[in-house]
Structures are given as structure tokens and as C-alpha cells.
Coordinates of C-alpha atoms in Angstrom, one line a residue:
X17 CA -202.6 -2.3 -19.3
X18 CA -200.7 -5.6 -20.2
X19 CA -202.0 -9.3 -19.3
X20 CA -198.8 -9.4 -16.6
X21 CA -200.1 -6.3 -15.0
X22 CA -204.1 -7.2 -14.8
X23 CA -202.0 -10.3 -13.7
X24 CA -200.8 -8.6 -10.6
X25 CA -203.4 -6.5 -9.6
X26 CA -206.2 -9.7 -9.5
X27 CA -203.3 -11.0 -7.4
X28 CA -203.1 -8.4 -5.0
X29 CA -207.0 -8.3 -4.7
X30 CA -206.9 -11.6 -3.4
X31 CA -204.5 -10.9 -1.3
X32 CA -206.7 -8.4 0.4
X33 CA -209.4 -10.9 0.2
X34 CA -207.7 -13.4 2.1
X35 CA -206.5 -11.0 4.8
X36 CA -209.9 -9.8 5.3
X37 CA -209.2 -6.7 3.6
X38 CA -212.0 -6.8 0.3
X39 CA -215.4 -5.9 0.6
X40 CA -218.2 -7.1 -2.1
X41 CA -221.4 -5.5 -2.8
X42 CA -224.0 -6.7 -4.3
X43 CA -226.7 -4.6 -6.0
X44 CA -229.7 -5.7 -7.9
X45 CA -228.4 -6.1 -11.2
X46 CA -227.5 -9.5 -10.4
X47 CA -230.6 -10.9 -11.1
X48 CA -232.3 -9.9 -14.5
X49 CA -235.4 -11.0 -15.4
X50 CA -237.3 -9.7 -18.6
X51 CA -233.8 -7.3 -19.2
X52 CA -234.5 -5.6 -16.1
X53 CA -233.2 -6.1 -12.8
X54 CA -235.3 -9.0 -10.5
X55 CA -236.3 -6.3 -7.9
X56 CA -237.9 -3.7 -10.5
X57 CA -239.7 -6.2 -12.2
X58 CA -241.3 -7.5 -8.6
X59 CA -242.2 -4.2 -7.8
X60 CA -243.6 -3.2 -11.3
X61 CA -246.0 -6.4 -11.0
X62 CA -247.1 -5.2 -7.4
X63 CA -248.2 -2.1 -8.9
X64 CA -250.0 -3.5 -11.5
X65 CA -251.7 -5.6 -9.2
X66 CA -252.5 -2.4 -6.8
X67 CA -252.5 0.6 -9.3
X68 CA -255.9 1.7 -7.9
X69 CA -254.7 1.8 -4.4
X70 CA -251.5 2.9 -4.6
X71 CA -251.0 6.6 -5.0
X72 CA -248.0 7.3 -7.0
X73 CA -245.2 4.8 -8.2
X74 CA -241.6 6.2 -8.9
X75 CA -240.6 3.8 -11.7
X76 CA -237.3 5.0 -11.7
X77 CA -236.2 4.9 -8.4
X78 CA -238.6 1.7 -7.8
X79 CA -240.9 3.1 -4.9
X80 CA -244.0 3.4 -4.2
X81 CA -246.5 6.6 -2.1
X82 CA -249.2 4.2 -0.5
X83 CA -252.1 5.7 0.3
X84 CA -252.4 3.7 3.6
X85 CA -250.8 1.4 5.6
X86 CA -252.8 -2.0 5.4
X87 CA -251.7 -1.8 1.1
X88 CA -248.4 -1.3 2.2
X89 CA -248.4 -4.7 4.2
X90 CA -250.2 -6.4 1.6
X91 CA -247.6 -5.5 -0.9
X92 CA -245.3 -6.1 1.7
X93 CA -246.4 -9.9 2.0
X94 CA -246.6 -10.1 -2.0
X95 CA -243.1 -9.4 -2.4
X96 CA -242.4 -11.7 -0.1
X97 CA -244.1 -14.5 -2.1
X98 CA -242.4 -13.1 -5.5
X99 CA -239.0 -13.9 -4.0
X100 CA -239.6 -16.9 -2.2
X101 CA -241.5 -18.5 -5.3
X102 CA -239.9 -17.2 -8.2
X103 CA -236.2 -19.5 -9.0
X104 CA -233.3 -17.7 -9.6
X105 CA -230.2 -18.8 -11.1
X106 CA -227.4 -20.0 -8.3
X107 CA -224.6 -19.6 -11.4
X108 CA -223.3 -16.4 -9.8
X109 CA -223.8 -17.1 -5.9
X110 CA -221.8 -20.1 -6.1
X111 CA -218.9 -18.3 -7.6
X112 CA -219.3 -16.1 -4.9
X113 CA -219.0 -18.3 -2.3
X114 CA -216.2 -20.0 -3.4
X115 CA -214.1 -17.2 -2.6
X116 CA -213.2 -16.9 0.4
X117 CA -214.7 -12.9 1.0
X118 CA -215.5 -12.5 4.6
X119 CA -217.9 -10.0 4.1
X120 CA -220.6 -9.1 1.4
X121 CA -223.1 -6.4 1.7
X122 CA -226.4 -6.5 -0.7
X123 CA -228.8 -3.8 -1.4
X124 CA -231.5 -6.6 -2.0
X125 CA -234.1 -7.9 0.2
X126 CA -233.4 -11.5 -0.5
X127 CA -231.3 -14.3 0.9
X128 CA -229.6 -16.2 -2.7
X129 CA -226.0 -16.1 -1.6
X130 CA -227.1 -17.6 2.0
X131 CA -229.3 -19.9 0.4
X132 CA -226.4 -21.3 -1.7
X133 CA -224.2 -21.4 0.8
X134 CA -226.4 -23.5 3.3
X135 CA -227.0 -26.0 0.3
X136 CA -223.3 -26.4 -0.7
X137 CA -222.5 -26.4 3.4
X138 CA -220.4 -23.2 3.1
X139 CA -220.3 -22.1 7.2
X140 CA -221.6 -18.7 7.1
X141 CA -223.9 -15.8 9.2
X142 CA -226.5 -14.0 7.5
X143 CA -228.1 -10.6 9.0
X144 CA -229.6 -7.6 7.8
X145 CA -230.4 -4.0 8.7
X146 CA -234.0 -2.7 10.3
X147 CA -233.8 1.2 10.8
X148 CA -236.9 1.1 12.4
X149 CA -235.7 -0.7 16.0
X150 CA -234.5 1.5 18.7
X151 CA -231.0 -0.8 19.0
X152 CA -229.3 -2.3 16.3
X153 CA -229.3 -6.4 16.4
X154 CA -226.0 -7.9 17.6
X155 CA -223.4 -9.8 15.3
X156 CA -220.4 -11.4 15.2
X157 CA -217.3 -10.2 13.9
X158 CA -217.2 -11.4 10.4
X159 CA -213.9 -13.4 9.2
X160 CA -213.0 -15.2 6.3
X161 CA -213.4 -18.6 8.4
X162 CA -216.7 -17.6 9.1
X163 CA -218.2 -14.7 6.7
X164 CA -221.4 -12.5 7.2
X165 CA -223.9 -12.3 4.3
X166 CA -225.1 -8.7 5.5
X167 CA -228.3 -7.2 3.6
X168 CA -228.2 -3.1 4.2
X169 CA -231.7 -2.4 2.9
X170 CA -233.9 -5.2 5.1
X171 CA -235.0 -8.7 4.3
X172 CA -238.1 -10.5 3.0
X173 CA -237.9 -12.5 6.0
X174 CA -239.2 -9.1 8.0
X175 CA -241.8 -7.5 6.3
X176 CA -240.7 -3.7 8.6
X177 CA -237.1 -3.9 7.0
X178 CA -238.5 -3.7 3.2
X179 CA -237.6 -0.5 1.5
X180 CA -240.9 0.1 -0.3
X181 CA -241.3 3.8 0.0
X182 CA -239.5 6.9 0.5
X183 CA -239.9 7.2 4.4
X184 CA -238.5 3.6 4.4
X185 CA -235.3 5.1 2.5
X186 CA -234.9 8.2 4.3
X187 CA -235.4 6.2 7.7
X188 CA -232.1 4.0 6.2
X189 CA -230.1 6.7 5.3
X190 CA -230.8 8.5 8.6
X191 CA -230.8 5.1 11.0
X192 CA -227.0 4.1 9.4
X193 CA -225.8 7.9 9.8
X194 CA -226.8 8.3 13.6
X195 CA -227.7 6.7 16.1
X196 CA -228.3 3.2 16.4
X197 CA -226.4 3.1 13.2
X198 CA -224.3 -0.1 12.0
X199 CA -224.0 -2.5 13.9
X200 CA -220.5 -2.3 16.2
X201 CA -218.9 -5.0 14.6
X202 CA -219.6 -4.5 11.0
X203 CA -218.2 -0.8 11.4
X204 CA -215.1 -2.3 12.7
X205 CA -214.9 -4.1 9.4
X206 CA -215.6 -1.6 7.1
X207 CA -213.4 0.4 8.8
X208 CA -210.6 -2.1 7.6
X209 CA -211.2 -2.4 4.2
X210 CA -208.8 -1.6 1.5
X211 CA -210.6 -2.8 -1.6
X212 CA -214.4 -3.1 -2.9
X213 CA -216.3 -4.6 -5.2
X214 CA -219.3 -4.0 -6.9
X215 CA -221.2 -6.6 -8.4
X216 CA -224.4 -5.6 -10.2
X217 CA -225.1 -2.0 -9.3
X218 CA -227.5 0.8 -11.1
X219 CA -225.4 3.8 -10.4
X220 CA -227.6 6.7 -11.7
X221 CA -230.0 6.0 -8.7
X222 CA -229.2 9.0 -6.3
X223 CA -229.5 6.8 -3.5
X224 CA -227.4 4.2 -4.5
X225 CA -224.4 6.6 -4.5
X226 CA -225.3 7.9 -1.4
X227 CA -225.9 4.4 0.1
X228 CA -222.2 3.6 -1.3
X229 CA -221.2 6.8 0.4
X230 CA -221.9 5.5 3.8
X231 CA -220.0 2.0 3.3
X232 CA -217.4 3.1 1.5
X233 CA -216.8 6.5 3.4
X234 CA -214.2 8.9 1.4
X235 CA -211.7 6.2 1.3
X236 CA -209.1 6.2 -2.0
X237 CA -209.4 2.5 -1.7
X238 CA -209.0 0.3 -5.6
X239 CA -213.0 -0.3 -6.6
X240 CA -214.2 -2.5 -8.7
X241 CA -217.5 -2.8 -10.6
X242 CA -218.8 -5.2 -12.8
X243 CA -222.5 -5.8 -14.5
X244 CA -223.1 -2.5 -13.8
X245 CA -225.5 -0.1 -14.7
X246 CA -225.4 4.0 -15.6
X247 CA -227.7 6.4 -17.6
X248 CA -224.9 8.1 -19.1
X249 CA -221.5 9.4 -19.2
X250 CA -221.5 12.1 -17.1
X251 CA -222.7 9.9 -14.2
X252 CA -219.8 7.3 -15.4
X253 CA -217.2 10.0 -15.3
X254 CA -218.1 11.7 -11.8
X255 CA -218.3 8.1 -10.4
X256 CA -214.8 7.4 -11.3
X257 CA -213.8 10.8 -9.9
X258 CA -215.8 10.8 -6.8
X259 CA -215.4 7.1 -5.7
X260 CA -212.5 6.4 -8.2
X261 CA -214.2 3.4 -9.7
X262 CA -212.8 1.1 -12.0
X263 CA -215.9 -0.4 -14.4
X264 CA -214.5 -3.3 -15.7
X265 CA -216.3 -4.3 -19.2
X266 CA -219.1 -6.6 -19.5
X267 CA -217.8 -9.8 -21.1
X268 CA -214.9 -9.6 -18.5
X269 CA -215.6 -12.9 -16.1
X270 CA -214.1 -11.3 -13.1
X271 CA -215.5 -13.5 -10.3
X272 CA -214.5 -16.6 -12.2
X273 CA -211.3 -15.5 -12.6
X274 CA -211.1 -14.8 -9.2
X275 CA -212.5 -17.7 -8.2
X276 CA -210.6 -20.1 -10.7
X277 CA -207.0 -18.3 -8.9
X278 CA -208.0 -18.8 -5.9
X279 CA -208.9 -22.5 -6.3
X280 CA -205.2 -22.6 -8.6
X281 CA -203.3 -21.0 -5.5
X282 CA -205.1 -23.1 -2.6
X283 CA -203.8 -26.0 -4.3
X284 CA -201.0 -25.5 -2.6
X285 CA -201.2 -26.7 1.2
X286 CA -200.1 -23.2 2.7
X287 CA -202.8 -21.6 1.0
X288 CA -205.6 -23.7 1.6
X289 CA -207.7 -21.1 2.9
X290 CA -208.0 -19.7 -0.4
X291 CA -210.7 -21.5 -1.6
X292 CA -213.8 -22.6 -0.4
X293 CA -215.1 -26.2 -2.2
X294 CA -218.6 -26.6 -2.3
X295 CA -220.0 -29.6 -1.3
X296 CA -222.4 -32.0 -2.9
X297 CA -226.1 -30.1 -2.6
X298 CA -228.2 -30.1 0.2
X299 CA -231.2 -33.2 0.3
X300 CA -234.3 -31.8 -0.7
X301 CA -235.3 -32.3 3.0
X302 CA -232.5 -30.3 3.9
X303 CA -233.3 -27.5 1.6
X304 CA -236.8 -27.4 3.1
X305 CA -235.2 -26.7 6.5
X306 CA -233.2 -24.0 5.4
X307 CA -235.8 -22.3 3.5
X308 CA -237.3 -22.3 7.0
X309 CA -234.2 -21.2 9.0
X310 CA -234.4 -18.2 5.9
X311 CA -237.5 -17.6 6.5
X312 CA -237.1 -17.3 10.5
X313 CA -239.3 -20.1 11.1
X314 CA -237.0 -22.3 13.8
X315 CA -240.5 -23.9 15.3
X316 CA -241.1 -25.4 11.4
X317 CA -237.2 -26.1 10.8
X318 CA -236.7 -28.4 14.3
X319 CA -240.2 -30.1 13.7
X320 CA -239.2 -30.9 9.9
X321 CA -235.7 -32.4 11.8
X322 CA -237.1 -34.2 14.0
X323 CA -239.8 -36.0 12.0
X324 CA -236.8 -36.3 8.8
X325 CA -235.1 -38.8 11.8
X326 CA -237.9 -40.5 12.7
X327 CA -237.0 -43.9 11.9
X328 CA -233.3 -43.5 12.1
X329 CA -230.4 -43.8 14.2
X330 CA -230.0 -40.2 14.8
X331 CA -234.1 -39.5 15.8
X332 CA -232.3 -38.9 19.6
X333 CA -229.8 -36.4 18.5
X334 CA -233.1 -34.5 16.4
X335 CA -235.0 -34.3 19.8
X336 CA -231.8 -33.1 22.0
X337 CA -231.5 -30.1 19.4
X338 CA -235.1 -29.9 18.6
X339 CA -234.9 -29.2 23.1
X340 CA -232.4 -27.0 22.4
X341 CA -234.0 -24.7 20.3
X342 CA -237.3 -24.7 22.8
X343 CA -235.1 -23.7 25.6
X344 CA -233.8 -21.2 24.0
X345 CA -236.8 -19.7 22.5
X346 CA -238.1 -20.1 26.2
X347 CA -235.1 -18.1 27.6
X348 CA -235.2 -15.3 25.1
X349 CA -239.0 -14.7 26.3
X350 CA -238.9 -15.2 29.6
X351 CA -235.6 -12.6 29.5
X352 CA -233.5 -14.9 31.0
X353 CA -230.5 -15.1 28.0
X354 CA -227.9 -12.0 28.0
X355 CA -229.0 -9.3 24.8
X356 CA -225.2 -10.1 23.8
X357 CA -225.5 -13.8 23.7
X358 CA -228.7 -14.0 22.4
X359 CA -227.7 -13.4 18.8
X360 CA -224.7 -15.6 19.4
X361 CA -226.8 -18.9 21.0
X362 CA -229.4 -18.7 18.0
X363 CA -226.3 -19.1 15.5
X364 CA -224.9 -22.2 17.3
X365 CA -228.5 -23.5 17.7
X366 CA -228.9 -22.9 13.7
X367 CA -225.8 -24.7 13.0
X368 CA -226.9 -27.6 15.0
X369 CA -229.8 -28.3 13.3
X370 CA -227.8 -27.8 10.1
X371 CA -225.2 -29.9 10.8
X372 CA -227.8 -32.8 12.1
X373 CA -229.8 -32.4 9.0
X374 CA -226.9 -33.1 7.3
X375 CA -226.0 -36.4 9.1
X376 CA -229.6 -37.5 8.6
X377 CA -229.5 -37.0 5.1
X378 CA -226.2 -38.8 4.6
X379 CA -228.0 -42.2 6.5
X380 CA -230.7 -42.2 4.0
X381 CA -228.8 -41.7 0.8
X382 CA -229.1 -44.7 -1.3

């Protein structure tokens, strides 16, 4: 295909991208670490740390058969530390959230792409899926003005949504086919979506394609994969029949591309929304906090606000969020907040503090 026809079809992807139409999915090829992906590396550490109590590890599919559950908390709480400790290059993320997707779903337990886009003040919602609870948490609908970072298999943040063993998987697969399923809203928008993307998959896992089977449905839609992974070329030929996937080659920079159009096209007042600029990075006090807000520790996020304006003209506008956040915590115990605007008052109580770290910040740069 010529350079004027790539030309048009990068152009009609971001089209669907700014109509809300695109959908990118992240798998956990995005990370590599010793020329393996980040996640398999984590969990081949854990099980050299707890061979003898482990009963069987599945290298290939990366799970474990626990021979009871206090080890699986343990390694549960492990991981946890492997992710949260271990840096990770932002390179990719930031790309990312300089286009202007209003949804991405990752198959990874962490939070990089929210993390980056809290530090470069990208406005944003991050959630994730626990099969385990009887109702499925509330969110809001996601659009390109405000996107959803959505991670299908858990976070670290919750140590019940990790996928560490087979039950975990087969409780996924079976929670998003029935009943509580998807949350309302992100079915709504997967049920709009015209065009995917796949950004660091390892497609010869039998899950994974079943996984992509449930978001993608049996839709015809163009698909897109890049820094991707397959055994062989059997499994690369029935992808491309089955879910009509197009693997773009390695050295192909599609994101930047993307990206770098986007930010050529938004230059150009009409299209504005086209691009997202990052701003300058987040204070290192700021970081802190949203490592916190990551971490789903709000009592440790408005105590590190209030005591970062201590000593500044904003310490008043720290404590009237900081009693914000109390009351609302309060409320949600006490079962005095609607279930349908509990979801949405912890976001606007997130942003505050956000948004008044920010300020803070800006008085104490030199």
C-alpha cells in the first residue's frame, strides 16, 4: 500500500479517535524488562522467592496453583511492592496520552498511563474490574474530554482484583460474560467502537484471545496491533482471520505518528481537541499525593496536602478539601451518599485535591 494511502487510513483513525469511536488496548508487552514482558518477570521472581510453597507455576500462561490462601496474599502484597518500587519508562504513556483516546483498556494490574497523566495534569478517570463483588463499581461515561483509563484484569491497588491463578481468570471470564458483567457505561462504549488498537499484546495466550473476544465482540471493525507478540504463524494467520488484525511491523512508530498528526492538525483552532499538551511535571510533592490517590490512600493524600500548605497562602483552601474528603468518607460509611453518586463525589473530591496541589506547588516554585 502507497505512502498516500497509509496517509489516509492514519487519518481516518483519528477521525474515529476524535469522535470517540477508537478503542486502545494495552497488554503487557509494553513493559519489557530482561526481554520479557514486566508482568512475567514479576511473577517469575515471586516464584522463586516461594517455590517451596507454591504448588505448581504455569510459566507460560504466568499463573500460579497456591497451595493455600495466606501465600497467595503474601504474593499478592509482593507484587504489589514490585510494581510500585520498580521505575518504568513513561516514553510510551506520554505518547499515549497525548492523543486524545477517550478510552483505554489494559490487561495489566498497574496504573503507568494514570500515573503519567496525573503528573503532566492530563484530566482523566481511572477504574478497574473486581469479578469477585456481587455489583459492579459505578463509572462515568468516558469521553474524549474526560477519558477512563480502565484495567480489565484488577489493580495492585486491590490485592482481590489480581489475577494470580486460574480460579482468578475463570472468575474474569465468567464475571464479564454474566451477570454483574461490565460496568453499564463502559458497555455503552464498546458498543460504539469502530476501530481498536492493540499495543503490546502476547497473542498465543488462549486467554488473551478470549479476553479480546469479550471487548471486541464479533465486530469487522479495522484492528491494529503493534509490539506484539505470537508463537508462530498459524496463530498469526487465524488472528487475522478471526479478529481481522492488521500487525503493523515492529520499527513502525505508530503512536508517534499518531501523536505527531494529531498535534500537526490541532494546530489549527477548529481542531484543537486533537491534541492533548502535557504540562510541565508534577512537584515531587505532588507526585507523592498521587502515588497515594493510586494507591487508594485519600487519608495519606489530604494529610500530605494539607501539611504541603502549611505556611502558605492556600493552607485554608487544603483544610476546606482536606473537610471535604472526611465528610465524604463519613457519608459513604454511615450510608448516607446515593450508591450512584458515590463513585461520582470521590472523583470531584480527587480532582480537588489535585487541582489544590497544583496551586500549592506553583506558590513555592522558585
Amino acid at each position: 500500500m502507497g505512502e498516500t494511502n497509509n496517509t489516509e487510513k492514519w487519518d481516518k483513525v483519528i477521525s474515529f479517535i476524535a469522535d470517540e469511536k477508537c478503542l486502545l488496548l494495552i497488554g503487557p508487552e509494553i513493559q519489557q524488562n530482561e526481554s520479557k514482558s514486566q508482568s512475567l518477570v514479576f511473577r517469575e521472581k515471586l516464584y522463586a522467592n516461594y517455590e517451596d510453597q507454591i504448588a505448581h507455576y504455569h510459566q507460560h500462561d504466568g499463573l500460579f496453583l497456591f497451595k493455600n490462601d495466606y501465600v497467595k496474599a503474601e504474593i499478592s502484597q509482593d507484587l504489589k511492592q514490585l510494581y510500585t518500587s520498580t521505575p518504568y519508562d513513561e516514553t510510551i504513556y506520554k505518547t499515549i496520552a497525548q492523543i486524545p483516546f477517550h478510552l483505554v483498556i489494559s490487561i495489566n494490574p498497574e496504573a503507568y498511563l494514570s500515573d503519567v497523566c496525573f503528573k503532566y495534569n492530563i484530566r482523566h478517570r481511572f477504574s478497574y474490574f473486581k469479578s469477585k463483588e456481587k455489583a459492579v463499581g459505578q463509572i462515568e461515561r468516558p469521553t474524549r474530554d474526560f477519558p477512563l483509563v480502565y484495567n480489565l484484569c484488577g489493580s495492585i491497588k486491590d490485592d482481590e482484583s489480581l489475577i494470580l491463578d486460574y480460579e482468578d481468570l475463570f472468575s474474569l471470564i465468567g464475571s464479564a460474560l454474566g451477570i454483574p458483567g461490565l460496568p453499564e457505561e463502559l458497555r455503552a462504549a464498546l458498543d460504539k467502537i469502530r476501530t481498536y488498537v492493540f499495543l503490546g499484546f502476547s497473542f498465543e495466550k488462549w486467554y488473551t484471545q478470549l479476553l479480546l473476544r469479550i471487548i471486541c465482540g464479533d465486530k469487522k471493525y479495522p484492528k491494529y496491533s503493534v509490539h506484539h507478540r505470537f508463537g508462530d504463524d498459524d496463530t498469526k494467520n487465524f488472528l487475522m482471520h478471526q479478529f481481522q488484525i492488521e500487525f503493523l511491523e515492529e520499527d513502525f512508530r505508530f503512536l508517534d505518528q499518531i501523536m505527531e498528526s494529531c498535534k500537526e492538525k490541532a494546530k489549527d483552532p477548529l481542531n484543537a481537541h486533537l491534541y492533548r499538551p502535557l504540562s510541565d511535571p508534577a512537584s515531587a510533592d505532588e507526585v507523592e499525593i498521587i502515588r497515594f490517590i493510586s494507591n487508594n490512600d485519600l487519608d495519606k493524600a489530604v494529610s500530605k496536602l494539607v501539611s504541603m500548605a502549611t505556611g502558605t497562602a492556600l493552607s485554608a483552601e487544603a483544610a476546606a478539601v482536606s473537610s471535604r474528603y472526611y465528610q465524604w468518607r463519613d457519608d459513604k460509611a454511615g450510608g448516607k451518599i446515593d450508591s450512584r453518586d458515590l463513585v461520582v463525589t470521590f472523583n470531584q473530591v480527587v480532582d480537588a485535591i489535585l487541582k489544590t496541589a497544583k496551586e500549592i506547588a506553583k506558590t513555592k516554585a522558585p
